[in-house]
Coordinates of C-alpha atoms in Angstrom, one line a residue:
M267 CA -14.7 170.2 30.8
N268 CA -16.0 172.3 33.6
K269 CA -13.8 171.8 36.7
K270 CA -16.8 171.3 39.0
I271 CA -18.1 168.7 36.7
Q272 CA -14.7 167.1 36.4
L273 CA -14.2 167.0 40.1
L274 CA -17.7 165.5 40.5
T275 CA -17.0 162.9 37.8
T276 CA -13.7 161.9 39.5
L277 CA -15.4 161.5 43.0
L278 CA -18.2 159.4 41.4
I279 CA -15.6 157.1 39.8
A280 CA -13.6 156.9 43.0
C281 CA -16.8 156.1 45.0
S282 CA -17.7 153.4 42.4
L283 CA -14.4 151.9 42.5
S284 CA -14.5 151.8 46.2
L285 CA -17.9 150.1 46.3
L286 CA -16.7 147.6 43.7
A287 CA -13.7 146.9 45.8
Q288 CA -16.1 146.0 48.8
D289 CA -18.2 143.7 46.6
K290 CA -15.7 140.9 46.5
Y291 CA -13.7 138.6 48.7
Q292 CA -10.0 139.5 48.8
Y293 CA -8.1 136.5 50.2
T294 CA -4.3 136.4 50.9
V295 CA -2.2 133.5 51.9
D296 CA 1.7 133.0 52.2
L297 CA 3.0 129.6 51.5
T298 CA 6.4 130.5 52.7
K299 CA 5.0 130.8 56.3
T300 CA 3.7 127.5 57.6
A301 CA 3.6 126.3 61.2
N302 CA 2.3 122.9 62.4
D303 CA 1.0 122.0 59.0
E304 CA -1.2 125.2 59.1
L305 CA -1.5 128.2 57.0
T306 CA -2.7 131.6 58.1
I307 CA -5.5 133.0 55.8
T308 CA -6.5 136.7 55.7
L309 CA -9.7 137.8 54.1
L310 CA -10.8 141.3 53.4
T311 CA -14.5 140.9 53.3
P312 CA -17.2 142.3 51.0
K313 CA -19.5 144.8 52.6
V314 CA -22.1 143.3 54.9
K315 CA -25.5 145.0 55.6
T316 CA -26.8 142.8 58.3
A317 CA -26.4 143.2 62.0
S318 CA -24.8 139.7 62.3
I319 CA -23.7 137.2 59.7
I320 CA -22.2 133.6 59.6
F321 CA -18.9 132.8 58.1
Y322 CA -19.1 129.3 56.5
M323 CA -16.7 126.6 55.4
P324 CA -18.4 124.1 53.3
K325 CA -20.1 121.1 54.8
I326 CA -20.3 119.2 51.4
V327 CA -19.1 119.9 48.0
P328 CA -20.2 118.7 44.5
G329 CA -19.0 115.4 43.3
T330 CA -18.1 113.9 46.6
Y331 CA -21.4 112.7 47.9
T332 CA -20.2 112.7 51.5
N333 CA -20.3 115.1 54.4
S334 CA -16.8 116.6 54.7
D335 CA -17.3 119.3 57.3
F336 CA -14.3 121.4 56.4
G337 CA -14.8 123.7 59.3
K338 CA -13.1 121.1 61.5
F339 CA -9.8 122.1 59.9
V340 CA -10.2 125.8 60.8
K341 CA -9.1 127.3 64.1
N342 CA -8.5 130.8 65.7
V343 CA -11.2 132.6 63.7
K344 CA -11.0 136.3 64.3
A345 CA -13.0 139.2 62.9
F346 CA -12.1 142.9 62.8
D347 CA -13.6 146.2 61.7
K348 CA -11.6 148.6 59.5
A349 CA -10.0 150.3 62.6
G350 CA -8.7 146.9 63.7
K351 CA -11.1 146.5 66.6
S352 CA -12.0 142.9 67.3
L353 CA -15.6 141.7 66.7
V354 CA -17.4 139.0 68.7
V355 CA -17.1 135.5 66.9
K356 CA -18.9 132.4 68.1
Q357 CA -18.6 129.0 66.4
T358 CA -22.0 127.4 65.4
P359 CA -22.9 123.9 66.7
D360 CA -22.2 122.1 63.4
S361 CA -18.5 123.3 63.5
N362 CA -18.7 124.7 59.9
G363 CA -19.8 128.3 60.8
W364 CA -18.8 131.3 62.9
K365 CA -21.3 134.0 63.8
I366 CA -20.0 137.4 63.8
D367 CA -21.8 140.2 65.6
K368 CA -21.8 143.9 64.5
A369 CA -21.2 142.5 61.0
A370 CA -22.1 145.9 59.3
S371 CA -18.7 147.1 60.5
L372 CA -16.9 143.7 59.4
Y373 CA -13.7 144.4 57.4
K374 CA -11.3 141.5 57.9
I375 CA -11.4 137.9 59.0
E376 CA -8.2 136.0 59.9
Y377 CA -7.9 132.3 60.8
N378 CA -5.6 129.2 60.6
V379 CA -6.3 126.2 58.5
E380 CA -4.8 122.7 58.9
D381 CA -4.3 120.4 55.9
S382 CA -6.6 117.4 55.9
W383 CA -4.0 114.8 54.7
D384 CA -1.9 115.0 57.9
A385 CA -4.9 115.5 60.3
T386 CA -4.6 113.4 63.5
F387 CA -8.3 113.4 64.2
K388 CA -11.0 111.4 62.5
H389 CA -12.9 113.1 59.7
G390 CA -15.2 112.4 56.7
V391 CA -13.3 114.2 54.0
Y392 CA -13.2 112.5 50.7
E393 CA -9.5 112.7 50.6
M394 CA -9.1 113.7 46.9
A395 CA -11.0 116.8 47.9
G396 CA -8.6 117.4 50.8
T397 CA -5.6 119.6 51.3
N398 CA -1.9 119.1 51.7
F399 CA 0.7 121.6 53.1
E400 CA 4.3 120.4 52.6
P401 CA 6.7 123.4 53.0
N402 CA 9.0 123.8 50.1
K403 CA 7.7 120.7 48.4
N404 CA 4.0 120.7 47.6
F405 CA 0.7 122.5 48.4
V406 CA -2.6 121.0 47.3
F407 CA -5.3 123.6 47.3
N408 CA -8.7 122.1 47.1
T409 CA -10.2 125.3 47.7
C410 CA -13.1 124.2 49.7
G411 CA -10.9 123.2 52.5
I412 CA -9.2 126.6 52.8
F413 CA -11.5 129.5 51.8
G414 CA -14.9 130.2 53.2
Y415 CA -17.8 132.5 52.4
L416 CA -20.4 134.7 54.2
D417 CA -24.0 133.6 54.4
G418 CA -26.1 134.9 51.5
L419 CA -23.0 136.4 49.7
K420 CA -21.6 133.3 47.9
K421 CA -22.3 134.7 44.5
L422 CA -19.8 137.6 44.8
P423 CA -16.4 137.3 43.1
F424 CA -13.3 135.9 44.9
E425 CA -9.7 137.2 44.5
L426 CA -6.9 134.9 45.8
T427 CA -3.4 136.3 46.2
V428 CA -0.9 133.6 47.0
T429 CA 2.7 134.2 47.9
K430 CA 4.7 131.1 47.1
P431 CA 8.3 129.8 47.3
E432 CA 10.7 131.0 44.6
G433 CA 10.3 128.7 41.6
F434 CA 7.0 127.2 42.4
Y435 CA 4.3 126.9 39.7
A436 CA 0.6 127.1 40.3
S437 CA -1.2 124.4 38.1
S438 CA -4.9 125.0 37.7
G439 CA -7.7 125.1 35.3
L440 CA -8.0 128.8 36.3
V441 CA -6.1 131.4 34.2
A442 CA -4.1 133.6 36.5
K443 CA -4.9 137.2 36.7
S444 CA -1.3 137.9 37.2
S445 CA 1.7 135.6 38.0
S446 CA 5.4 136.1 39.0
S447 CA 8.1 133.8 40.4
T448 CA 6.8 134.5 43.9
K449 CA 3.1 135.5 43.6
D450 CA -0.1 134.4 41.8
V451 CA -3.4 136.1 41.7
F452 CA -6.6 134.2 40.8
V453 CA -10.1 135.5 40.3
C454 CA -13.2 133.4 40.5
D455 CA -16.7 134.5 39.7
N456 CA -18.3 133.1 42.9
A457 CA -18.1 130.4 45.5
D458 CA -19.2 127.7 43.0
H459 CA -16.4 128.7 40.7
L460 CA -13.9 128.9 43.5
Y461 CA -14.7 125.4 44.8
D462 CA -14.7 124.1 41.3
S463 CA -11.1 125.1 40.8
P464 CA -8.3 123.2 42.6
I465 CA -4.7 124.5 42.5
M466 CA -1.4 122.6 43.0
F467 CA 1.8 124.4 43.9
C468 CA 5.2 122.9 43.4
I469 CA 8.3 122.9 41.4
P470 CA 6.8 122.5 37.9
D471 CA 6.7 119.2 35.9
T472 CA 4.1 120.2 33.2
T473 CA 3.3 119.4 29.6
I474 CA 0.8 121.2 27.5
L475 CA -1.3 119.4 24.8
K476 CA -3.2 120.9 22.1
V477 CA -6.4 118.9 21.5
G478 CA -8.4 120.6 18.8
T479 CA -8.8 124.1 20.0
T480 CA -8.3 123.1 23.7
D481 CA -5.2 123.7 25.7
V482 CA -4.7 120.7 28.1
L483 CA -2.3 121.2 31.0
V484 CA -0.8 117.9 32.5
S485 CA 0.9 118.7 35.8
V486 CA 2.7 116.0 37.8
Y487 CA 4.1 116.0 41.4
S488 CA 6.2 112.9 41.6
P489 CA 8.7 113.0 44.6
K490 CA 10.8 110.1 43.4
K491 CA 10.5 111.1 39.8
Q492 CA 9.1 107.8 38.8
I493 CA 6.3 109.5 36.7
T494 CA 6.7 112.5 34.4
S495 CA 4.1 114.8 32.9
K496 CA 5.7 114.1 29.4
F497 CA 5.0 110.4 29.7
V498 CA 1.5 110.8 31.1
A499 CA 0.7 113.5 28.4
E500 CA 1.9 111.2 25.6
N501 CA -0.5 108.6 26.7
L502 CA -3.3 110.9 27.4
K503 CA -3.1 112.4 23.8
G504 CA -4.7 109.4 22.1
L505 CA -7.4 109.2 24.7
L506 CA -8.2 113.0 24.5
N507 CA -8.4 113.0 20.7
A508 CA -10.6 110.0 20.9
A509 CA -12.8 111.9 23.4
K510 CA -12.9 114.9 21.1
N511 CA -14.1 112.7 18.2
Y512 CA -16.6 111.0 20.5
M513 CA -18.0 114.5 21.3
G514 CA -18.4 115.5 17.7
G515 CA -15.0 117.0 16.9
K516 CA -14.7 119.7 19.6
L517 CA -14.2 119.8 23.3
P518 CA -16.6 122.0 25.2
V519 CA -13.8 123.9 27.1
D520 CA -10.9 126.2 26.1
K521 CA -8.6 125.0 28.8
Y522 CA -8.4 122.0 30.9
A523 CA -6.0 120.9 33.6
F524 CA -5.0 117.3 34.8
L525 CA -3.4 117.7 38.3
Y526 CA -1.5 114.6 39.5
Y527 CA -0.2 114.0 43.0
F528 CA 1.8 110.8 43.3
N529 CA 2.5 109.7 46.9
S530 CA 5.6 107.5 47.3
E531 CA 6.0 107.3 51.0
Q532 CA 2.5 106.9 52.6
P533 CA 0.1 106.2 49.8
S534 CA -2.7 105.4 52.2
V535 CA -2.5 108.8 54.1
Q536 CA -4.5 110.9 51.6
G537 CA -6.3 108.0 49.8
Q538 CA -6.3 107.1 46.1
G539 CA -8.6 108.3 43.4
A540 CA -9.7 111.5 41.9
W541 CA -12.1 114.4 42.0
E542 CA -13.7 115.9 38.9
H543 CA -14.3 119.5 38.1
S544 CA -15.6 121.6 35.2
Y545 CA -12.3 122.6 33.8
S546 CA -9.9 120.4 35.7
S547 CA -9.4 117.1 37.6
F548 CA -7.3 116.4 40.7
Y549 CA -5.7 112.9 41.3
S550 CA -4.3 111.3 44.4
L551 CA -2.4 108.2 43.5
P552 CA 0.5 106.1 44.6
E553 CA 3.8 106.6 43.0
L554 CA 4.6 103.5 41.0
P555 CA 6.8 102.8 38.0
Q556 CA 5.0 104.7 35.1
A557 CA 5.3 102.0 32.5
S558 CA 3.3 99.5 34.7
F559 CA 0.9 102.0 36.2
I560 CA -0.2 104.1 33.1
G561 CA -3.2 101.8 32.4
Q562 CA -4.7 102.7 35.6
I563 CA -3.8 106.4 35.3
M564 CA -5.5 106.5 31.9
D565 CA -8.7 104.7 33.2
V566 CA -9.3 107.0 36.0
S567 CA -8.3 110.1 34.0
S568 CA -10.7 109.1 31.2
H569 CA -13.7 109.0 33.7
E570 CA -12.8 112.3 35.3
F571 CA -12.4 114.1 32.1
F572 CA -15.8 113.1 30.8
H573 CA -17.3 115.2 33.6
I574 CA -16.9 118.3 31.3
V575 CA -20.2 117.0 29.9
T576 CA -22.0 116.1 33.1
P577 CA -22.4 118.2 35.1
L578 CA -20.7 121.2 33.3
N579 CA -23.4 121.1 30.5
I580 CA -26.1 119.0 32.0
C581 CA -27.2 119.2 35.6
S582 CA -30.1 119.9 38.0
K583 CA -30.8 122.8 40.1
E584 CA -29.4 121.0 43.1
V585 CA -26.0 120.8 41.4
R586 CA -26.0 124.1 39.6
E587 CA -26.9 126.1 42.7
F588 CA -25.2 123.8 45.1
N589 CA -25.9 124.3 48.9
F590 CA -22.6 123.9 50.5
N591 CA -23.9 123.7 54.0
E592 CA -26.9 121.5 53.7
T593 CA -27.0 118.0 52.2
I594 CA -29.4 118.4 49.3
L595 CA -28.6 116.0 46.5
S596 CA -30.0 115.2 43.0
K597 CA -31.5 111.8 42.2
H598 CA -29.7 111.5 38.9
L599 CA -26.3 109.9 39.8
W600 CA -27.1 107.5 36.9
L601 CA -26.4 110.6 34.7
Y602 CA -23.6 112.4 36.6
E603 CA -21.5 109.4 37.5
G604 CA -23.0 106.6 35.6
S605 CA -23.0 108.1 32.1
T606 CA -19.6 109.5 32.7
E607 CA -18.1 106.1 33.7
Y608 CA -20.0 104.6 30.6
D609 CA -18.5 107.3 28.2
A610 CA -15.1 106.8 29.6
H611 CA -15.0 103.2 28.3
H612 CA -17.4 103.4 25.5
T613 CA -15.1 106.1 24.0
Q614 CA -12.2 103.8 24.0
V615 CA -14.1 100.9 22.0
T616 CA -15.7 103.2 19.6
Q617 CA -12.5 105.0 18.8
G618 CA -10.4 101.8 18.5
L619 CA -8.4 102.1 21.7
I620 CA -9.6 98.8 22.9
T621 CA -11.2 95.8 21.1
P622 CA -15.0 95.0 21.3
E623 CA -14.1 91.8 23.2
E624 CA -12.1 93.7 25.8
Y625 CA -15.1 96.1 26.2
L626 CA -17.5 93.3 26.8
K627 CA -15.2 92.0 29.6
R628 CA -15.2 95.3 31.3
L629 CA -19.1 95.4 31.2
S630 CA -19.1 91.8 32.5
K631 CA -16.9 92.8 35.4
K632 CA -19.2 95.7 36.4
M633 CA -22.2 93.2 36.3
M634 CA -20.4 90.8 38.6
V635 CA -19.3 93.4 41.1
S636 CA -22.8 95.2 41.1
R637 CA -24.8 92.1 41.7
K638 CA -22.4 90.5 44.2
Y639 CA -21.5 93.4 46.4
F640 CA -24.6 95.8 46.2
N641 CA -28.3 96.0 46.6
D642 CA -29.6 95.4 43.0
T643 CA -33.2 96.1 43.9
L644 CA -32.5 99.5 45.4
P645 CA -33.9 102.2 43.1
F646 CA -31.1 104.2 41.7
T647 CA -32.9 107.4 42.3
Q648 CA -33.1 106.6 46.1
L649 CA -29.5 105.6 46.1
S650 CA -28.6 109.0 44.6
L651 CA -30.7 111.0 47.1
G652 CA -29.2 109.1 50.0
S653 CA -25.7 108.5 48.8
A654 CA -24.2 110.8 51.5
D655 CA -25.9 109.2 54.4
E656 CA -28.5 106.5 54.3
H657 CA -27.1 104.7 51.2
S658 CA -23.5 105.7 51.4
K659 CA -22.3 102.1 51.5
Q660 CA -24.1 101.6 48.1
Y661 CA -22.5 104.7 46.6
I662 CA -19.7 102.8 44.6
N663 CA -22.4 101.0 42.6
V664 CA -22.7 104.3 40.6
Y665 CA -19.5 103.2 38.7
Q666 CA -21.0 99.7 38.2
K667 CA -24.7 99.7 37.7
G668 CA -24.7 103.4 36.9
A669 CA -22.6 102.5 33.8
L670 CA -24.6 99.5 33.0
I671 CA -27.9 101.5 33.1
N672 CA -26.4 103.7 30.4
A673 CA -25.2 100.7 28.4
C674 CA -28.7 99.2 28.4
L675 CA -30.2 102.6 27.6
D676 CA -27.8 103.1 24.7
L677 CA -28.7 99.7 23.2
Y678 CA -32.4 100.4 23.7
L679 CA -32.1 103.8 22.0
E680 CA -30.1 102.4 19.1
S681 CA -32.6 99.6 18.6
L682 CA -35.6 102.0 18.7
S683 CA -33.9 104.4 16.2
E684 CA -32.6 101.6 14.1
G685 CA -29.0 102.6 14.7
N686 CA -29.5 106.4 14.3
Y687 CA -29.6 107.7 18.0
G688 CA -27.8 106.7 21.0
V689 CA -26.8 108.0 24.4
H690 CA -24.1 110.2 23.1
N691 CA -26.7 111.8 20.8
L692 CA -29.0 112.2 23.9
K693 CA -26.3 113.9 25.9
H694 CA -25.6 116.3 23.0
D695 CA -29.2 117.3 22.8
L696 CA -29.5 117.7 26.6
S697 CA -26.4 119.9 26.5
L698 CA -28.0 122.1 23.9
L699 CA -31.2 122.2 25.9
Y700 CA -29.5 123.2 29.2
G701 CA -25.8 124.2 28.8
P702 CA -23.3 125.6 31.3
T703 CA -25.6 128.2 32.8
N704 CA -29.0 126.6 32.9
Y705 CA -30.3 123.5 34.7
F706 CA -33.2 121.0 34.6
E707 CA -35.7 120.3 37.3
D708 CA -34.9 117.0 39.2
D709 CA -38.4 115.6 38.9
R710 CA -38.8 116.4 35.2
L711 CA -35.6 115.0 33.6
F712 CA -37.1 111.5 32.7
D713 CA -40.0 113.3 31.0
E714 CA -37.7 115.7 29.1
I715 CA -35.7 112.8 27.9
T716 CA -38.8 110.9 26.7
K717 CA -39.7 114.0 24.7
L718 CA -36.3 114.0 23.1
T719 CA -36.3 110.3 22.3
F720 CA -39.1 107.7 22.3
P721 CA -42.3 107.0 24.4
E722 CA -40.9 103.5 25.4
V723 CA -38.0 105.2 27.2
R724 CA -40.2 106.5 30.0
G725 CA -41.0 102.9 30.8
F726 CA -37.2 102.0 31.0
F727 CA -36.6 104.7 33.6
A728 CA -39.7 103.8 35.6
K729 CA -38.7 100.1 35.9
Y730 CA -34.9 100.2 36.1
V731 CA -33.9 103.5 37.6
E732 CA -36.9 104.7 39.6
G733 CA -38.2 101.1 40.2
K734 CA -36.8 98.0 41.8
E735 CA -36.5 95.9 38.9
P736 CA -33.0 94.6 38.1
L737 CA -31.7 95.3 34.6
P738 CA -32.6 92.3 32.3
Y739 CA -29.1 92.1 30.7
D740 CA -30.1 89.3 28.4
Q741 CA -32.9 91.4 27.0
F742 CA -30.9 94.5 26.1
F743 CA -27.7 92.9 25.0
K744 CA -29.6 90.6 22.8
L745 CA -30.6 93.7 20.8
A746 CA -27.0 93.9 19.5
G747 CA -26.6 90.1 19.0
I748 CA -24.6 89.6 22.2
N749 CA -25.3 86.6 24.4
Y750 CA -25.5 86.9 28.1
F751 CA -24.7 84.0 30.4
A752 CA -25.7 84.5 34.1
K753 CA -23.5 81.5 35.2
R754 CA -21.1 79.0 33.6
E755 CA -19.0 76.3 35.0
V756 CA -15.2 76.5 34.2
S757 CA -11.9 75.3 35.5
A758 CA -9.3 78.1 35.9
I759 CA -6.4 79.6 38.0
T760 CA -7.7 81.4 41.0
L761 CA -6.5 84.0 43.5
G762 CA -8.2 82.4 46.4
G763 CA -11.9 83.5 46.5
A764 CA -11.3 86.2 49.2
S765 CA -13.5 89.3 49.0
V766 CA -11.5 92.4 48.5
M767 CA -12.7 96.0 49.0
P768 CA -11.0 99.4 49.7
D769 CA -10.6 100.0 53.5
E770 CA -11.0 103.4 55.1
S771 CA -7.6 104.4 53.8
G772 CA -8.3 103.3 50.3
R773 CA -6.2 100.1 50.4
P774 CA -7.1 96.7 49.0
A775 CA -8.2 94.8 52.1
I776 CA -9.6 91.3 52.5
T777 CA -13.1 91.8 54.0
S778 CA -14.3 88.3 54.0
V779 CA -12.8 84.8 53.7
V780 CA -16.2 83.0 53.8
R781 CA -15.8 81.9 50.2
L782 CA -12.1 80.9 50.3
N783 CA -11.3 78.1 47.9
D784 CA -8.6 75.5 48.4
F785 CA -5.9 77.8 47.0
G786 CA -7.0 80.6 49.3
K787 CA -6.8 78.3 52.3
K788 CA -3.5 77.0 51.4
I789 CA -1.8 80.4 51.0
G790 CA -3.4 81.4 54.3
F791 CA -5.4 84.6 53.6
K792 CA -7.1 86.0 56.8
K793 CA -9.9 88.7 57.1
G794 CA -8.2 92.2 57.5
D795 CA -5.2 91.3 55.4
V796 CA -4.1 94.3 53.1
Y797 CA -2.5 93.5 49.8
V798 CA 1.0 95.0 49.4
S799 CA 2.2 93.0 46.4
L800 CA 1.5 89.9 44.2
N801 CA 4.6 88.2 42.7
G802 CA 6.6 91.3 43.3
E803 CA 4.1 93.7 41.7
A804 CA 2.9 96.5 44.0
I805 CA -0.8 96.4 44.6
S806 CA -3.2 99.2 45.2
A807 CA -6.9 99.4 45.4
I808 CA -6.7 101.0 41.9
N809 CA -4.7 98.3 40.1
F810 CA -5.8 95.3 42.1
M811 CA -8.5 94.1 39.6
E812 CA -6.1 94.4 36.7
A813 CA -3.3 92.6 38.6
A814 CA -5.6 89.8 39.6
E815 CA -7.0 89.4 36.1
K816 CA -3.4 89.4 34.7
F817 CA -2.3 86.7 37.3
T818 CA -5.3 84.4 36.5
K819 CA -4.5 84.7 32.7
T820 CA -0.8 84.1 32.9
A821 CA -0.1 81.8 35.9
K822 CA 0.3 78.1 35.3
E823 CA -0.8 75.4 37.6
G824 CA 2.1 74.5 40.0
D825 CA 3.8 78.0 39.7
M826 CA 4.8 79.4 43.1
V827 CA 2.7 82.3 44.0
T828 CA 3.9 84.9 46.5
V829 CA 1.6 87.5 48.2
V830 CA 2.9 90.1 50.7
V831 CA 0.1 91.4 52.9
K832 CA 0.0 93.7 55.9
R833 CA -1.5 92.0 58.9
K834 CA -1.9 93.0 62.4
N835 CA 0.3 91.3 65.0
A836 CA -0.6 90.4 68.6
E837 CA 0.0 94.0 69.6
G838 CA -2.3 95.3 67.0
K839 CA 0.4 96.8 64.9
E840 CA 0.6 96.1 61.1
E841 CA 3.6 94.2 59.8
D842 CA 4.5 92.7 56.4
V843 CA 3.7 89.0 56.1
T844 CA 4.8 86.8 53.1
L845 CA 2.3 84.2 52.0
S846 CA 3.1 81.5 49.4
A847 CA 1.6 78.5 47.7
P848 CA 1.6 76.8 44.3
A849 CA -0.9 78.1 41.8
Q850 CA -3.8 75.7 41.2
K851 CA -6.9 75.4 39.0
I852 CA -10.2 75.5 40.7
N853 CA -13.6 74.4 39.3
K854 CA -15.6 77.5 39.6
T855 CA -18.7 79.4 38.3
E856 CA -18.1 82.4 36.2
E857 CA -21.0 84.8 36.3
H858 CA -22.3 87.5 34.0
L859 CA -20.4 86.8 30.8
L860 CA -21.1 88.6 27.5
E861 CA -20.2 87.0 24.0
F862 CA -20.9 88.0 20.5
D863 CA -23.3 85.8 18.8
A864 CA -21.9 84.5 15.4
A865 CA -25.5 84.0 14.2
A866 CA -26.6 87.7 14.9
T867 CA -29.5 88.8 12.6
K868 CA -29.4 91.8 10.3
E869 CA -31.3 94.0 12.8
Q870 CA -29.0 93.0 15.6
L871 CA -25.9 93.8 13.5
T872 CA -27.4 97.3 12.8
V873 CA -27.6 97.9 16.5
R874 CA -24.1 96.5 17.1
N875 CA -22.5 98.5 14.4
A876 CA -24.1 101.8 15.7
W877 CA -23.2 101.0 19.4
L878 CA -19.6 100.0 18.7
N879 CA -18.9 102.4 15.8
K880 CA -17.8 99.3 13.8
Q881 CA -18.8 97.4 10.7
C882 CA -19.6 93.9 12.2
I883 CA -20.3 91.4 9.5
N884 CA -21.0 87.7 10.2

């Protein structure tokens, strides 16, 4: 080759590489250097072409439906040009942005970030989307709380280089670009991919499952070693294989990660629950004995796992091209959360993991909670659009009525198709229509579903999802030969009649004693009490319903009942108080019961067989 041409080619390649290097975010963080629960973050920025630019931390992230304002955890933001000269930085009024002047010369940004779990100030972070920095123990990277982006440049790649303590392992749905005993490098396609990818750093307790062609990582941080990844994985295996079969024999991802943080010392600090992602899910749960807690772990894991269908393969523009700094939500929470919650339980009955009778009890419980505690005439599309602000107190209904909308829709579709088409077929067809790179228009989804199914389905959405009409449970469950009883008088063991809901810290708190029955009055429940244990069994917001049901089924009249609650004393400080009284039966009204009709018709059995994947014969 001519030397001049060779030299020119070399220069062009070097120039191209230099430009490519500027067209990405290069983040570095050292986990071995923490101070005051803070990490120092360094960013080599992509090239900026504007005179000024705003560096953002997210205000809201997908799947949380609440404004988190992650900028509140960031301090000491500094910007420099390539020569190391400081640039003028000024924080924006909403606390989530920093305006940088002379941005065309911007080369580096440095700042400190505090973890949200130990924050001493009040904030609105959905804690399962928060961060945790425990030197030499555990680091939870929900990346939205640590790494920011430049306005207008969120579609550029991100590279994260993390120095970690010797022996730590980075658990994530991401595949590391490189990894050693002290350093990991991850690459994300853009800000959406970055914030969709949590990472947990700690001494490894991991197990890998093979589910079809998918590698499933189960990673556990359990300080007191009460829960192991092997035990969780063994219990997850049946559920994941059932999910694979439910989805047609193949999972839609090559790798998936379950990341579990079990808190044994202060389970209320970081809340209790989970946050779903396309290729992983992160769990913040109390550390309880694994044998007694595994049922709750499986239920919440099943729900989060099914988010690999929605919104990974089915979502609107508002979700696919998410605005991290303006609250713009989709109106289809009935699909994102409702159908996911429905699939999580419907899979279990159709694949033989629970009985049909148990499944009907779960649906009955959702009916009771939905109609007792939430506004049943609020259009679900309005709830969705206002779930982060105006209708935030109604949000939890997406896991109750949202699932029931899908149950009724499923029965309706199976009836219209004579047992040949249900919600799982619909979601399969929607996945083919949209997929992981496309999206639907929010206002057109109901019409698109009608095209895929039956004309009558448009009226279903108009009445029960867009409209104010409550779901007529008797009408839809009758299609499968299932009787619905709005009310029925019974005599049964009771836990007192107190209203229990999660408090701000996610603990099971008594919010009302208006409906206390004789037993509740005798044992002495008070508004504000927080459940600690029931007959020696530790109680959390996650296992409260199951523990209460177990008690009412197994306790006998006259048995001594002992409940430990946290109650504020005269100084306003919480202390443990032990309450006790003999168990007693109370005449009460049970609501929203579902029972199989022994005299179901042939047509009803056709729908029932298709819906439950059973051969039900009278």
